[in-house]
PDB file of C-alpha atoms in Angstrom:
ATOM      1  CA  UNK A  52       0.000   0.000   0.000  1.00  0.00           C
ATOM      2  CA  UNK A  53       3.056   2.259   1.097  1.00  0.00           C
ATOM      3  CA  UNK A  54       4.360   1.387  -2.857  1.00  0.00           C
ATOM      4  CA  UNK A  55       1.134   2.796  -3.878  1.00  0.00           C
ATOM      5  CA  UNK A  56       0.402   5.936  -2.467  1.00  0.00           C
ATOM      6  CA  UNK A  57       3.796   6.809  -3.268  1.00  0.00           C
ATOM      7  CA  UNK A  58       2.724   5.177  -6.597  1.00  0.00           C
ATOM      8  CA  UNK A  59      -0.600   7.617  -7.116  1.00  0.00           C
ATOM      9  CA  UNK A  60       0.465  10.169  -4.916  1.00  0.00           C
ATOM     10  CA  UNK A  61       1.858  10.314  -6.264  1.00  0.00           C
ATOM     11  CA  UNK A  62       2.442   9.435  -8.933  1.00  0.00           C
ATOM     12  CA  UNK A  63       4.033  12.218 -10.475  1.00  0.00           C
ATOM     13  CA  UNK A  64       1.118  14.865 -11.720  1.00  0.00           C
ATOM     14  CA  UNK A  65       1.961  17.313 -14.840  1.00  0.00           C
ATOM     15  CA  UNK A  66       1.060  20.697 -15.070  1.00  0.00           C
ATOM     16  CA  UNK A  67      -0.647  20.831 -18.632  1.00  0.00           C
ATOM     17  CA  UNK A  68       1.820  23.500 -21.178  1.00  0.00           C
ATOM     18  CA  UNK A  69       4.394  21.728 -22.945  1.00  0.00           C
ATOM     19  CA  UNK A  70       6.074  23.062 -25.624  1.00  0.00           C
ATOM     20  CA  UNK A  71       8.097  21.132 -29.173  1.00  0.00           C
ATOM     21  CA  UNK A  72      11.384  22.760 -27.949  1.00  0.00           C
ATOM     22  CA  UNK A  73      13.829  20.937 -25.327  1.00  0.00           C
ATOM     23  CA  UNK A  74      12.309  22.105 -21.921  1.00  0.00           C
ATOM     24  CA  UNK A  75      13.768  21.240 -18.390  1.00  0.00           C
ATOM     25  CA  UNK A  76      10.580  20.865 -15.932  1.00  0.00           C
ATOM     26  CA  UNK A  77      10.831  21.026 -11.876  1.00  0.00           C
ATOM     27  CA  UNK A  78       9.780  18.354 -10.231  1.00  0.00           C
ATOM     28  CA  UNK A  79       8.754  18.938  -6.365  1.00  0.00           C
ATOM     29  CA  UNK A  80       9.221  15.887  -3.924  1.00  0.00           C
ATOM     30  CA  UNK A  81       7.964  15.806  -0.756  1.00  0.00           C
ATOM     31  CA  UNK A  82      11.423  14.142   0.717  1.00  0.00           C
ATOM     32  CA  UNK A  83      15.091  13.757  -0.005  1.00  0.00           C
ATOM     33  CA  UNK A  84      16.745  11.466  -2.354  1.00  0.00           C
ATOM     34  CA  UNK A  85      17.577   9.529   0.560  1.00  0.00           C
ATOM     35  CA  UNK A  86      13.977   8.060   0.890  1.00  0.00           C
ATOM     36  CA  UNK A  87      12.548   5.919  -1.624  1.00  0.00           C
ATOM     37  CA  UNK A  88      10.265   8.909  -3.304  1.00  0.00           C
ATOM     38  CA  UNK A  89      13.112  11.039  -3.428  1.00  0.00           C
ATOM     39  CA  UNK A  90      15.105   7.877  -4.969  1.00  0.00           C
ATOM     40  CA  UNK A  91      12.406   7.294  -7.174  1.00  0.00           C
ATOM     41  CA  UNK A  92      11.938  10.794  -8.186  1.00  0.00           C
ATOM     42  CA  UNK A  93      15.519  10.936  -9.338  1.00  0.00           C
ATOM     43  CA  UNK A  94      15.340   7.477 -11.431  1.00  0.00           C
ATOM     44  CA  UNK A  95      12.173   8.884 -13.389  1.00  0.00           C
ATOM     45  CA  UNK A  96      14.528  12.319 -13.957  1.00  0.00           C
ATOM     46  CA  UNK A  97      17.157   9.940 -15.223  1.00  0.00           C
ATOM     47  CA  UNK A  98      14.862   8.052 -17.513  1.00  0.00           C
ATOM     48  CA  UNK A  99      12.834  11.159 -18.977  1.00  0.00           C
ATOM     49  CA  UNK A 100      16.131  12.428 -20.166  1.00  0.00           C
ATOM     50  CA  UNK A 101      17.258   9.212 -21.397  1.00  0.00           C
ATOM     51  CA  UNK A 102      14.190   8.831 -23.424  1.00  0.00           C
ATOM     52  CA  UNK A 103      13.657  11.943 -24.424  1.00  0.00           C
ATOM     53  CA  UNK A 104      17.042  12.049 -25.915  1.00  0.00           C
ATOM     54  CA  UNK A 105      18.053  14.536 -24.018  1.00  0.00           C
ATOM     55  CA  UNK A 106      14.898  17.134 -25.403  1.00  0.00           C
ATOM     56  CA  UNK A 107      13.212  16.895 -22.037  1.00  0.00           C
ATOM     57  CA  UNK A 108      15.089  16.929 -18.258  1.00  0.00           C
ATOM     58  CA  UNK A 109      13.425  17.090 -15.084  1.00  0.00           C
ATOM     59  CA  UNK A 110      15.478  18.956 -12.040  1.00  0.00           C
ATOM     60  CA  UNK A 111      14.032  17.998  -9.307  1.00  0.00           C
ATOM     61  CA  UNK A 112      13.408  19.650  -5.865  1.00  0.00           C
ATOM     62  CA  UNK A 113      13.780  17.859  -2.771  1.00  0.00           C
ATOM     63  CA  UNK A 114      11.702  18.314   1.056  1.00  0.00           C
ATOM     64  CA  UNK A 115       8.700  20.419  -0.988  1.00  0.00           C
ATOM     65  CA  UNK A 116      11.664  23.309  -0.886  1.00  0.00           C
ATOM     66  CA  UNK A 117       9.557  25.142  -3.940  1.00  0.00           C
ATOM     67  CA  UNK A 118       6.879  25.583  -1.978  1.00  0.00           C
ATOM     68  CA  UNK A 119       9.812  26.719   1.363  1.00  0.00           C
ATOM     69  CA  UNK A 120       8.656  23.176   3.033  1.00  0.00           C
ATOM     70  CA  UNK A 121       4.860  23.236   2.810  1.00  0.00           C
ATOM     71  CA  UNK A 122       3.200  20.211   1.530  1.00  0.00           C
ATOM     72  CA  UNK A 123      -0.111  21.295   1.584  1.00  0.00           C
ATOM     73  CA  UNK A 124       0.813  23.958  -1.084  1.00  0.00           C
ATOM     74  CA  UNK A 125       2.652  21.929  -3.886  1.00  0.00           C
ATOM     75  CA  UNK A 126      -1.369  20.779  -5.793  1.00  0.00           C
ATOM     76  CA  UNK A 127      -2.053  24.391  -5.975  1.00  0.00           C
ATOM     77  CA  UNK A 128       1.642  25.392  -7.240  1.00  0.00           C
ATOM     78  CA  UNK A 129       1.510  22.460 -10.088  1.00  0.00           C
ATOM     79  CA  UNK A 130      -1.928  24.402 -10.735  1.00  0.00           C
ATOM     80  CA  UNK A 131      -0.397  27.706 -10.932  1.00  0.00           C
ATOM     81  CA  UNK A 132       2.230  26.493 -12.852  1.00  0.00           C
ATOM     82  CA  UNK A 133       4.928  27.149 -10.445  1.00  0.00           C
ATOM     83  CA  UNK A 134       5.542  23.349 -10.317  1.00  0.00           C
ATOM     84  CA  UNK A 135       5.700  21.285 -13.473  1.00  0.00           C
ATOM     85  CA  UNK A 136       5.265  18.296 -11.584  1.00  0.00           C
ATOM     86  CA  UNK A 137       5.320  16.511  -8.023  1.00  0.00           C
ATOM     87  CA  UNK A 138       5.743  13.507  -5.903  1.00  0.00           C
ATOM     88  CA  UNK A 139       3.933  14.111  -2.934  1.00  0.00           C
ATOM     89  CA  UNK A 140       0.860  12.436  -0.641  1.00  0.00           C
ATOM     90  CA  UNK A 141      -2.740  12.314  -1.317  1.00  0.00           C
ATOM     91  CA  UNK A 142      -3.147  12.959   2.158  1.00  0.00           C
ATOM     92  CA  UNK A 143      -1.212  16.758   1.514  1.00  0.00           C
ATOM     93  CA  UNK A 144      -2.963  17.056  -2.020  1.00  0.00           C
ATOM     94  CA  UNK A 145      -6.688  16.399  -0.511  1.00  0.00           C
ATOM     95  CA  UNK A 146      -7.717  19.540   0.788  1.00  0.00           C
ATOM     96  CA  UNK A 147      -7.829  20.797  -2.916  1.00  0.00           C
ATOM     97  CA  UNK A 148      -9.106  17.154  -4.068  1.00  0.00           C
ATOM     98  CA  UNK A 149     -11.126  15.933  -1.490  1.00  0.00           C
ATOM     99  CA  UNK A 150     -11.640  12.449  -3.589  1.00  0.00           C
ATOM    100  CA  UNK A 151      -8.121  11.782  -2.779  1.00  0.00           C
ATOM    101  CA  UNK A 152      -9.207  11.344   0.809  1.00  0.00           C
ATOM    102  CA  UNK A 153      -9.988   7.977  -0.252  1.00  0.00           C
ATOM    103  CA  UNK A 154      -6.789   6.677   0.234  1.00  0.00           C
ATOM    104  CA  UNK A 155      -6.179   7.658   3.290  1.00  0.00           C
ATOM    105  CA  UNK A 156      -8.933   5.675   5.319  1.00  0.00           C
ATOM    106  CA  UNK A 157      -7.769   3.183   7.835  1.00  0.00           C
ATOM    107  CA  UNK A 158      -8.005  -0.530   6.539  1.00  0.00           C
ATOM    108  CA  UNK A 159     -10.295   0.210   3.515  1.00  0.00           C
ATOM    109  CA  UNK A 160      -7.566  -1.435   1.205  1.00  0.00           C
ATOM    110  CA  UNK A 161      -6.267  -4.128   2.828  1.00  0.00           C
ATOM    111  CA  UNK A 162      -3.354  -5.390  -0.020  1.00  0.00           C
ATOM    112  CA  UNK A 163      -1.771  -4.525  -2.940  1.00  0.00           C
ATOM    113  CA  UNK A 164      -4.293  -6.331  -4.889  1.00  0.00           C
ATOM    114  CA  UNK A 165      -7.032  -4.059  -3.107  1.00  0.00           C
ATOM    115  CA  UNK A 166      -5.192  -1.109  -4.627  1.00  0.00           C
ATOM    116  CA  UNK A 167      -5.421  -2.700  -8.033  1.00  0.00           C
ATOM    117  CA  UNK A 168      -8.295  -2.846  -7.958  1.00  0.00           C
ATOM    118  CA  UNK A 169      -9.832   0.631  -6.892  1.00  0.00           C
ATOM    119  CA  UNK A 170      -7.271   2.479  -8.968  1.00  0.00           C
ATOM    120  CA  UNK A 171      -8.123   0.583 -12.049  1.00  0.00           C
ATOM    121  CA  UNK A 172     -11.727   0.505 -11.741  1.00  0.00           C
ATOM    122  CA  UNK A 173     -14.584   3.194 -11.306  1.00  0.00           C
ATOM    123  CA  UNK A 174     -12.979   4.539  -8.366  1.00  0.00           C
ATOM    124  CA  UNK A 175      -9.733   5.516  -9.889  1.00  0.00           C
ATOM    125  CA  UNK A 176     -11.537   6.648 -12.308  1.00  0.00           C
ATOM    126  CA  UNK A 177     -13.522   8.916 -10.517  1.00  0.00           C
ATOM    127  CA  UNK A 178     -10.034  10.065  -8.522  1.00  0.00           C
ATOM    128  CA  UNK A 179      -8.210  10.787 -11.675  1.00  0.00           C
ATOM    129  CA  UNK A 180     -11.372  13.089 -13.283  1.00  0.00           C
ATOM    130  CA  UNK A 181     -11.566  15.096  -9.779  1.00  0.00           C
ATOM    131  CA  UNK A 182      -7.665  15.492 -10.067  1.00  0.00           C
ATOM    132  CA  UNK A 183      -7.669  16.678 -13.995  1.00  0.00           C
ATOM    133  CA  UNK A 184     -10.381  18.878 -13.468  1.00  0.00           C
ATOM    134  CA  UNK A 185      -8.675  20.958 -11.230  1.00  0.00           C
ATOM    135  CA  UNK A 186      -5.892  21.688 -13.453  1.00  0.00           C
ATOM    136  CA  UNK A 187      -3.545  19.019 -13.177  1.00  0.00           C
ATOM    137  CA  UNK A 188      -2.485  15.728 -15.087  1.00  0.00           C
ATOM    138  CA  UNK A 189      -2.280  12.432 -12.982  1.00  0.00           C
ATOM    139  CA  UNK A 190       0.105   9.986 -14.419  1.00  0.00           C
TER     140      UNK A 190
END
């Protein structure tokens, strides 16, 4: 479940503009490189530029230090445009999507295969609408 919510949460949410040109994009993480999201964050930096061939980087931003340490802030900044994309916790991201609180109650998925489940069917669904109609792209 912890592999999820990183996962979803994170899962790494786009602003919308891109442009044809080579473009480096900040990328906001809620910890350091020396916790698995942070690791993770990194790894996708190092295979966006990889695949891009180089025409697309991400720098990314450790402890939410775009946003000077504030969590709660880095949904409306990817909105705003001040953050191209994040790594970050439904629970910190709900108070602008309040369908994300789904994830966050106690025991209501139990496994991995739980998670599978909501995320790929109606619920997920629903989750990823409420998300991209505020603004912002869920990967």
């Amino acid at each position: 479940m912890a592999r999820f919510t990183a996962g979803l949460a994170g899962a790494a949410l786009l602003s919308a503009a891109f442009s044809a040109q080579a473009r480096e994009l900040s990328v906001s993480t809620v910890l350091s490189e020396a916790f698995p999201w942070g690791q993770a964050a990194e790894k996708w930096a190092e295979l966006v530029e990889e695949r891009s061939g180089g025409e697309l980087t991400l720098r990314v931003y450790p402890n939410s230090q775009l946003v000077s340490g504030d969590q709660t802030r880095e949904f409306s900044a990817m909105r705003s445009g001040l953050i191209d994309a994040a790594v970050g916790s439904t629970i910190n991201w709900s108070p602008q999507v309040p369908e994300l609180n789904l994830f966050s109650l106690p025991f209501f998925i139990p496994d991995e295969a739980a998670v599978d489940a909501v995320t790929g069917g109606d619920a997920g669904t629903m989750v990823f609408e409420a998300i991209e109609s505020r603004g912002v792209i869920p990967l």
